[in-house]
XYZ file of C-alpha atoms in Angstrom:
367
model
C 11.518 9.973 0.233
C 11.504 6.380 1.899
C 9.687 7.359 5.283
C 10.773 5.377 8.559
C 7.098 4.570 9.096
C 5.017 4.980 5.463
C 1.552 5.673 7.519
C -0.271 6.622 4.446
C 0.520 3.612 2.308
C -0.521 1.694 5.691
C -3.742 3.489 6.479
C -4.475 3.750 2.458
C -4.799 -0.279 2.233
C -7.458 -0.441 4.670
C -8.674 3.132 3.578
C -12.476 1.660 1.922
C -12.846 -0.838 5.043
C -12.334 2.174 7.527
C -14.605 5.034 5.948
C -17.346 2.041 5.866
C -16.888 1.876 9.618
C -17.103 5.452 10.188
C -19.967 5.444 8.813
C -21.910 2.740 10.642
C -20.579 4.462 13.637
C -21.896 8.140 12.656
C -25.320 6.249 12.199
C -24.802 4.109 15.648
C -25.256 7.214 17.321
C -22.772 5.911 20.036
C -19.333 7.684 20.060
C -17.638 7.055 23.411
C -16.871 3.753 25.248
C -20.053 2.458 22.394
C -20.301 -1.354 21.204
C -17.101 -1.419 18.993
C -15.158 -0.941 22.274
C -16.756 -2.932 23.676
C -15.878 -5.489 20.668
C -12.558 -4.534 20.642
C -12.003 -4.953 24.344
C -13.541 -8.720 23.692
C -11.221 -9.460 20.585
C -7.930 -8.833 22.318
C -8.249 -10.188 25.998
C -9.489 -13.442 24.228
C -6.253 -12.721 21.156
C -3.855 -12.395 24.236
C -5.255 -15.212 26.324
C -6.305 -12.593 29.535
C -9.669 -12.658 31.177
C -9.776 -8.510 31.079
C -9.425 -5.604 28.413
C -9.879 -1.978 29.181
C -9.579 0.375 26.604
C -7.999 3.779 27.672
C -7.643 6.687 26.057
C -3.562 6.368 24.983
C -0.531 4.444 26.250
C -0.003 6.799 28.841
C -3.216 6.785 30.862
C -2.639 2.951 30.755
C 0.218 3.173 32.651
C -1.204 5.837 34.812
C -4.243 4.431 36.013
C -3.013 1.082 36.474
C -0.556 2.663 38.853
C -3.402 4.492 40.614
C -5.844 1.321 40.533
C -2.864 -0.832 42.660
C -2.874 1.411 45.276
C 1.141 2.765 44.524
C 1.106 6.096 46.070
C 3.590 9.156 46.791
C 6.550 7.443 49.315
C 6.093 3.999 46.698
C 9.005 3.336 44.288
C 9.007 1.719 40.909
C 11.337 -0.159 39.479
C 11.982 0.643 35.237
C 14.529 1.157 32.519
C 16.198 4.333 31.638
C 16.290 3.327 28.268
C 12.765 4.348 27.194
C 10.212 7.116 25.772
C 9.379 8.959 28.844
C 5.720 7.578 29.645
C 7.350 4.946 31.261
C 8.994 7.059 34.331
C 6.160 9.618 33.642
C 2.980 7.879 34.584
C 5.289 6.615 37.762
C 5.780 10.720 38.952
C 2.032 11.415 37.814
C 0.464 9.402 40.430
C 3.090 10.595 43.448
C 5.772 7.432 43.497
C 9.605 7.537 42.685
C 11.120 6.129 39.325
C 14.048 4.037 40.347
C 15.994 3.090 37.101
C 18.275 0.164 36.754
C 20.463 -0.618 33.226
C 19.479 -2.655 30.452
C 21.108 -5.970 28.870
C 23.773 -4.766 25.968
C 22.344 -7.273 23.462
C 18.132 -6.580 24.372
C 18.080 -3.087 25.503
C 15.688 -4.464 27.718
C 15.592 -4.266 31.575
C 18.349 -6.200 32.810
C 16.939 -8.963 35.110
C 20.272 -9.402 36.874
C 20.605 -5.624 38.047
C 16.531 -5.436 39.395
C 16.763 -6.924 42.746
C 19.792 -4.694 44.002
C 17.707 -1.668 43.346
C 14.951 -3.264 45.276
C 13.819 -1.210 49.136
C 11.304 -1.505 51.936
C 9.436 1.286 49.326
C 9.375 -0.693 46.046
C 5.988 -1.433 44.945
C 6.380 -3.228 41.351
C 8.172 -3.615 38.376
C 7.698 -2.095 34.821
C 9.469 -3.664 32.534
C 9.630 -1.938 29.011
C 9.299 -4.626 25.971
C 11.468 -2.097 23.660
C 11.169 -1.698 20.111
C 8.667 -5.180 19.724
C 11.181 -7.497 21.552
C 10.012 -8.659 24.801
C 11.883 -8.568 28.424
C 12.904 -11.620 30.288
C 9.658 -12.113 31.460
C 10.193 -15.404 34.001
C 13.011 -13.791 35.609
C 11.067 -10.675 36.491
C 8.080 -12.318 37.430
C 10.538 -14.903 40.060
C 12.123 -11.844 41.153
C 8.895 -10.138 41.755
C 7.462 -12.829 43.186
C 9.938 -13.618 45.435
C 9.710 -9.610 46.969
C 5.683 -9.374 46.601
C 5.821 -6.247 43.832
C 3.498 -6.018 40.844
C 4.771 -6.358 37.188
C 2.914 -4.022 34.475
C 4.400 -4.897 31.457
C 4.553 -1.572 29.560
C 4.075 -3.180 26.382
C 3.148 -0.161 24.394
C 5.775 -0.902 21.169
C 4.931 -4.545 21.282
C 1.460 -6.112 20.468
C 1.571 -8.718 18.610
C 5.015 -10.265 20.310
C 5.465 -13.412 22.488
C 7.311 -14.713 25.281
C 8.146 -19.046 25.175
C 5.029 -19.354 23.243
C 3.008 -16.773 25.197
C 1.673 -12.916 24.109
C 3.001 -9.933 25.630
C 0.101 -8.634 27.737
C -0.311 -12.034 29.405
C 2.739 -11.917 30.984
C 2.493 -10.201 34.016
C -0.536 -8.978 36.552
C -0.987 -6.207 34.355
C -0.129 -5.022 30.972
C -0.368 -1.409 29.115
C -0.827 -0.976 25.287
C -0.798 2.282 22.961
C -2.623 2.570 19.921
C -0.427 5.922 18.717
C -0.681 5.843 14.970
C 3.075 4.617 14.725
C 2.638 1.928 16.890
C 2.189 -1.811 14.814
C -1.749 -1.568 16.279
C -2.332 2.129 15.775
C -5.080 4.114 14.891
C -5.486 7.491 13.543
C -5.264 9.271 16.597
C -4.747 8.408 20.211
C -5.742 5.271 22.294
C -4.490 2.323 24.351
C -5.752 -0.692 26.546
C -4.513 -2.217 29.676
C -4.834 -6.057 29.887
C -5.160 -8.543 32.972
C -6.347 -11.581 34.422
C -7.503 -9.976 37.584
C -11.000 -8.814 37.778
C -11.351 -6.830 40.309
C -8.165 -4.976 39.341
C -10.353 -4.579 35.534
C -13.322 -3.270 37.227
C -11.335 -0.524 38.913
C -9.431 0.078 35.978
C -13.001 0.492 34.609
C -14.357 2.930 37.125
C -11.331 5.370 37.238
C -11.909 5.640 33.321
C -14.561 7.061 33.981
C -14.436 9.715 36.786
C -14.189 7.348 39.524
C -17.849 5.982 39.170
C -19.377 2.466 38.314
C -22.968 4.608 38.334
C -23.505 7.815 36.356
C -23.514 11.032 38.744
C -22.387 8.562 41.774
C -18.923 9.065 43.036
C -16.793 7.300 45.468
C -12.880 8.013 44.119
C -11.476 10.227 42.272
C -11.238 9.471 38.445
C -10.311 10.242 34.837
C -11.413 11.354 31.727
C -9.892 8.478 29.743
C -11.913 6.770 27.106
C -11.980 5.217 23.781
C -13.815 6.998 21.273
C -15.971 4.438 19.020
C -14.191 5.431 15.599
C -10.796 4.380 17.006
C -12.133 1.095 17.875
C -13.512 0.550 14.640
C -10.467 1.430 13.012
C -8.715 -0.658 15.330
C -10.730 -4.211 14.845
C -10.227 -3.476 11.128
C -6.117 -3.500 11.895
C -6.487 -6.435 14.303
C -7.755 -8.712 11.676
C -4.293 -7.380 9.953
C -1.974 -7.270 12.864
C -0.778 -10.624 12.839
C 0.061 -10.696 8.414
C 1.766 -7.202 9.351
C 4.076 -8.094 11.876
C 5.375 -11.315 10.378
C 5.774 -8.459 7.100
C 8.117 -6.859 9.688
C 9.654 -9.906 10.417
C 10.577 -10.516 7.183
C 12.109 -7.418 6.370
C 13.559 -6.929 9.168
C 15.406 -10.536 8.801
C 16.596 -9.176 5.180
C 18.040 -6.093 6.776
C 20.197 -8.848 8.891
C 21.202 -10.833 6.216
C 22.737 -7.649 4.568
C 24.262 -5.500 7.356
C 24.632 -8.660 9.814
C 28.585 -8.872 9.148
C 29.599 -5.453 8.538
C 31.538 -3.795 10.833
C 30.231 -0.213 10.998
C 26.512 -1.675 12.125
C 25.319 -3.922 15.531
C 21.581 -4.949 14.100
C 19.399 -6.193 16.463
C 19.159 -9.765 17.906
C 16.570 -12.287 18.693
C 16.637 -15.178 20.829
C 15.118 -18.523 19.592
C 12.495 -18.060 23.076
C 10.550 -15.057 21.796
C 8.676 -13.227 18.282
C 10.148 -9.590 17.812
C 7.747 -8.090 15.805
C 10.080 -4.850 15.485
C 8.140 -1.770 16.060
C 11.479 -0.442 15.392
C 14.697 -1.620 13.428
C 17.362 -0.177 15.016
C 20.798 -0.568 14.406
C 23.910 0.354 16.473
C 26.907 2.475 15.068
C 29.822 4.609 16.551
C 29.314 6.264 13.121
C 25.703 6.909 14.080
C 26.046 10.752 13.147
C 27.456 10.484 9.347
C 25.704 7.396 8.673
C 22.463 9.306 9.300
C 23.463 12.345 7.662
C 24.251 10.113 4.286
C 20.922 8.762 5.213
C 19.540 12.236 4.602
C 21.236 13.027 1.524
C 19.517 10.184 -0.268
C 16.121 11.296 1.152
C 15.985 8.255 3.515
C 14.286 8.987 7.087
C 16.034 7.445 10.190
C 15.313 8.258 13.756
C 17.223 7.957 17.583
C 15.508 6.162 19.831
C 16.877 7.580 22.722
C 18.800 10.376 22.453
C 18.871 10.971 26.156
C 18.299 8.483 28.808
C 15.389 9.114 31.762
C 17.679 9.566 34.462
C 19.660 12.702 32.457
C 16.425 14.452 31.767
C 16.226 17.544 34.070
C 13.385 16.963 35.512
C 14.705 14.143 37.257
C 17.923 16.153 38.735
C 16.240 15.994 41.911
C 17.101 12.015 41.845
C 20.614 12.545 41.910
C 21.265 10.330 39.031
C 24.558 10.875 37.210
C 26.259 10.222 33.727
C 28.137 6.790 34.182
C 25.222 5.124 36.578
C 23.360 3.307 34.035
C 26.737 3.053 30.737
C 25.073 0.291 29.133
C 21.705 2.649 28.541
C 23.912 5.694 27.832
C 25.761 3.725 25.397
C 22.762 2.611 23.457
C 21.813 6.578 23.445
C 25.000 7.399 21.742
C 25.077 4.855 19.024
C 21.391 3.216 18.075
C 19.288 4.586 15.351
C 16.410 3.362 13.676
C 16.092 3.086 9.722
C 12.481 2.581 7.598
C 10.747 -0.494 8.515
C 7.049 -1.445 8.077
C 4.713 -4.156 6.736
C 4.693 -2.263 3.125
C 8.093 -0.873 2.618
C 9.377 -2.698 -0.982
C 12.574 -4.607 -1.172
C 13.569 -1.924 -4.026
C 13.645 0.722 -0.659
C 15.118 -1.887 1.581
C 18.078 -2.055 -0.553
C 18.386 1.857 -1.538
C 19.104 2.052 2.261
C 21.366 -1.171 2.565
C 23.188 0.528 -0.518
C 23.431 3.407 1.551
C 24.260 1.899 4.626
C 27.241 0.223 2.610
C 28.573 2.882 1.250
C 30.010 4.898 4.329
C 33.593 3.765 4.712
C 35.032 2.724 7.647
C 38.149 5.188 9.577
């Protein structure tokens, strides 16, 4: 079986480094919010050039409470891609506002910055921009656009630590940035976590008190909180993987570049692009196909894992019928849901497995 993420060969290379950490953290005595998060929260605000790191406990509760901490409310809108895992619309209905979608760029599968400012009302409050898949979004479009109407940016940059942006990280990007730490994510750990980055302090330090149940004092209260914290372990395990991060994703890199040099040309597949202004550090490899279906099933045959990332874009989900969204509104997102699927990538697949599934990929003749 060639896995589309091989997590155990991953987490088995740093397997001695992380049971030593345990340890020291089972005699620390501290398990919650303890001095490796504290560590941890150090290491990447100074890695992504940001004054502030909050660690969170996942992705999704990044994006939530940094809604919450700016204030958007039920009546706010915000402005996102319908091309995305669901957290992204998600944490927008969680706190009370309305997800407004608007279609991605056929060649990024990133918000489109041309398309944002028509979908832009007297209610919009900000801007989340989805860095899919490890490539990042236009960035100084969004931020002149966003400027320009006074709304927030979060970069929801939860499949993309590690990437940059004219010479700058994701997470510096915009006022405010969310991470997750989900074990498939390049930065993972075994379990659940994420961080929320920014250069504004006083946004951090209420960040910091919602965390923790709305207080700054134990037992003293003066908002309504969360229960949303980093457990020591995971930070342990995670400064062991940032000292890797950096080696892994240029691993990606590299095999995702050989993928290109193989399939690039062939006229069953669309691989993924990259502009010469930004690092992709490809969370995910996907390719594009109007084949998608057998290819995947030949895939399967020869005990090769693929994946779609999306099979069905936000504004089809039912539980956004009550947005009156349609099929045809967003056809460059539905498009993308019909035809892109993602084949095994990570820093320690083999070449030997990277060409089993170019061999594979080769083989299914073109009608």
């Amino acid at each position: 079986m060639i896995s589309l993420v091989d997590l155990k060969r991953q987490f088995q290379s740093i397997k001695d480094d992380i049971l030593k950490e345990i340890e020291g953290v089972i005699d620390g005595g501290q398990y919650i919010l303890g001095p490796k998060v504290k560590e941890l929260e150090e290491k990447i605000a100074q890695k992504l050039g940001v004054k502030e790191a909050v660690a969170v406990g996942n992705g999704t509760d990044a994006l939530v409470l940094t809604l919450d901490a700016l204030g958007i409310k039920s009546g706010d809108e915000v402005i996102t891609t319908p091309f995305t895992f669901f957290a992204s619309a998600e944490a927008i209905s969680r706190i009370g506002a309305t997800p407004v979608f608007v279609d991605v760029d056929p060649v990024t599968y990133n918000i489109d910055p041309k398309k944002i400012e028509e979908a832009i009302t007297s209610s919009t409050k900000a801007i989340i921009p989805v860095h899919i898949f490890g490539q990042p979004a236009e960035m100084d479009d969004i931020m002149e656009i966003a400027k320009k109407h006074q709304l927030y940016v979060i970069e929801d940059a939860c499949q993309a630590f590690g990437s940059s942006y004219k010479g700058r990280r994701t997470g510096s990007l915009g006022d405010v940035a969310c991470f997750s730490f989900f074990p498939t994510k390049n930065l993972g750990t075994l379990g659940d976590g994420g961080i929320i980055t920014t250069s504004n302090e006083q946004l951090a330090a209420r960040i910091r008190k919602l965390r923790m149940h709305g207080t700054s004092k134990k037992y003293y209260h003066d908002s309504i909180g969360y229960n949303s914290r980093l457990d020591e372990i995971h930070a342990a395990i995670l400064l062991i993987v940032l000292d890797k991060i950096d080696g892994w994703n240029e691993k990606r890199r590299e095999h995702a570049a050989y993928y290109r040099s193989h399939l690039a040309h062939h006229p069953l597949f669309t691989p993924p692009q990259e502009s010469d202004h930004l690092t992709h550090i490809y969370h995910l490899f996907c390719l594009g196909s109007t084949k998608r279906k057998e290819i995947m099933e030949k895939l399967a045959e020869h005990d090769i894992q693929s994946g779609v990332y999306y099979p069905q874009c936000l504004h089809l989900q039912e539980v956004y019928a009550d947005l009156s969204y349609k099929k045809g509104d967003f056809p460059v997102s539905e498009r993308l849901s019909e035809t892109l699927f993602a084949i095994p990538l990570d820093p320690f697949i083999t070449k030997e497995e990277q060409d089993e599934v170019i061999g594979v990929l080769l083989s299914v003749k073109e009608v």
